[in-house]
Amino acid sequence: QVQLVESGGGLVQAGGSLRLSCAASGSTASINYMGWYRQAPGKQRELVATISSGGSTNYASSVKGRFTISRDNAKNTLYLQMNSLKPEDTAVYYCKAVCSWGVYWGQGTQVTVSS
């Protein structure tokens, strides 16, 4: 089992920055890769960024160059640094961990970007 707890969301003006954190606990050594996803009202959940256990990253085209995903394995924490935020980035952001036996999600953290 893996437990994920996100934090760092909030209200920010367009052009501002936020850093999201996702603290993992449990069988963290078995996590293959982790990622951030988001879901805006009335829309499907979409990929934002992923990072493998080896550090390889992947970004949605809409956030490339503005967001940076990273992980601190010693602290079992995943981060998402979000810069140059836009109103269309408003969503609930979820942390995801993928293990060989299953997929785990956090409870989500709200990010609201005002224009």
Coordinates of C-alpha atoms in Angstrom, one line a residue:
Q1 CA 0.0 0.0 0.0
V2 CA 1.1 3.6 -0.7
Q3 CA -0.5 6.7 0.8
L4 CA -0.2 10.0 -0.9
V5 CA -0.9 13.4 0.6
E6 CA -0.8 16.6 -1.5
S7 CA -0.3 20.1 -0.3
G8 CA 0.6 23.6 -1.5
G9 CA -2.5 24.5 -3.5
G10 CA -4.2 27.9 -3.2
L11 CA -5.3 31.0 -4.9
V12 CA -2.8 32.9 -7.0
Q13 CA -2.9 35.7 -9.6
A14 CA -2.1 35.0 -13.2
G15 CA 1.6 35.1 -13.7
G16 CA 2.3 33.9 -10.2
S17 CA 3.9 30.7 -8.9
L18 CA 3.0 27.8 -6.6
R19 CA 4.8 24.7 -5.6
L20 CA 2.8 21.6 -4.9
S21 CA 4.1 18.7 -2.7
C22 CA 3.1 15.1 -2.5
A23 CA 4.3 13.2 0.5
A24 CA 4.3 9.4 0.0
S25 CA 4.3 6.8 2.7
G26 CA 4.0 3.0 2.9
S27 CA 5.7 0.8 0.3
T28 CA 7.5 3.7 -1.3
A29 CA 10.4 1.6 -2.5
S30 CA 8.1 -0.2 -4.9
I31 CA 7.0 3.0 -6.7
N32 CA 8.0 2.8 -10.4
Y33 CA 7.0 6.3 -11.4
M34 CA 4.9 9.2 -10.1
G35 CA 3.0 12.0 -11.7
W36 CA 0.8 15.0 -11.4
Y37 CA -2.6 15.1 -13.0
R38 CA -5.4 17.7 -12.9
Q39 CA -9.1 18.0 -13.3
A40 CA -10.9 21.2 -14.1
P41 CA -14.7 21.5 -13.5
G42 CA -16.6 19.7 -16.2
K43 CA -13.5 18.2 -17.8
Q44 CA -11.7 14.9 -17.6
R45 CA -8.6 14.3 -15.5
E46 CA -5.5 15.0 -17.6
L47 CA -1.8 14.4 -17.3
V48 CA 0.3 17.3 -16.2
A49 CA 3.8 15.7 -15.7
T50 CA 5.4 12.4 -14.8
I51 CA 8.8 11.4 -13.5
S52 CA 10.3 7.9 -13.4
S53 CA 12.3 6.3 -10.7
G54 CA 15.4 7.1 -12.8
G55 CA 14.4 10.8 -13.1
S56 CA 13.1 10.9 -16.7
T57 CA 10.4 13.5 -17.0
N58 CA 7.4 14.0 -19.3
Y59 CA 5.2 17.1 -19.6
A60 CA 1.9 18.0 -21.2
S61 CA 2.5 20.5 -24.0
S62 CA 0.3 23.0 -22.2
V63 CA 2.7 23.2 -19.2
K64 CA 6.0 22.6 -20.8
G65 CA 8.5 25.4 -20.0
R66 CA 6.3 26.6 -17.1
F67 CA 6.1 23.6 -14.8
T68 CA 8.8 21.5 -13.4
I69 CA 8.3 18.1 -11.8
S70 CA 10.9 16.7 -9.3
R71 CA 11.2 14.1 -6.6
D72 CA 13.2 13.8 -3.4
N73 CA 13.6 10.1 -2.9
A74 CA 15.2 10.6 0.6
K75 CA 12.1 12.5 1.7
N76 CA 9.6 10.4 -0.4
T77 CA 8.2 13.6 -1.7
L78 CA 7.1 14.6 -5.2
Y79 CA 7.0 18.3 -6.2
L80 CA 5.5 20.4 -9.0
Q81 CA 6.9 23.9 -9.4
M82 CA 4.4 25.9 -11.3
N83 CA 5.4 29.3 -12.8
S84 CA 3.7 31.7 -15.1
L85 CA 0.4 30.4 -14.0
K86 CA -2.7 31.0 -16.2
P87 CA -6.4 31.0 -15.4
E88 CA -6.7 27.8 -17.5
D89 CA -4.4 26.1 -15.0
T90 CA -7.2 26.3 -12.4
A91 CA -8.1 22.7 -11.4
V92 CA -7.8 20.1 -8.6
Y93 CA -4.3 18.7 -8.8
Y94 CA -3.7 15.0 -8.0
C95 CA -0.6 13.1 -7.2
K96 CA -0.3 9.5 -8.7
A97 CA 2.0 6.7 -7.8
V98 CA 2.4 3.6 -10.0
C99 CA 3.7 0.3 -8.5
S100 CA 3.9 -3.1 -10.1
W101 CA 0.7 -4.2 -8.4
G102 CA -1.4 -1.1 -8.6
V103 CA -2.0 2.6 -8.9
Y104 CA -2.5 5.1 -6.0
W105 CA -4.0 8.6 -6.0
G106 CA -3.9 11.4 -3.5
Q107 CA -7.0 13.3 -2.4
G108 CA -6.1 16.3 -4.5
T109 CA -5.3 20.0 -3.9
Q110 CA -7.1 22.9 -5.4
V111 CA -5.2 25.4 -7.5
T112 CA -7.1 28.6 -8.5
V113 CA -5.6 31.2 -10.8
S114 CA -7.3 34.5 -11.0
S115 CA -7.1 36.8 -14.1

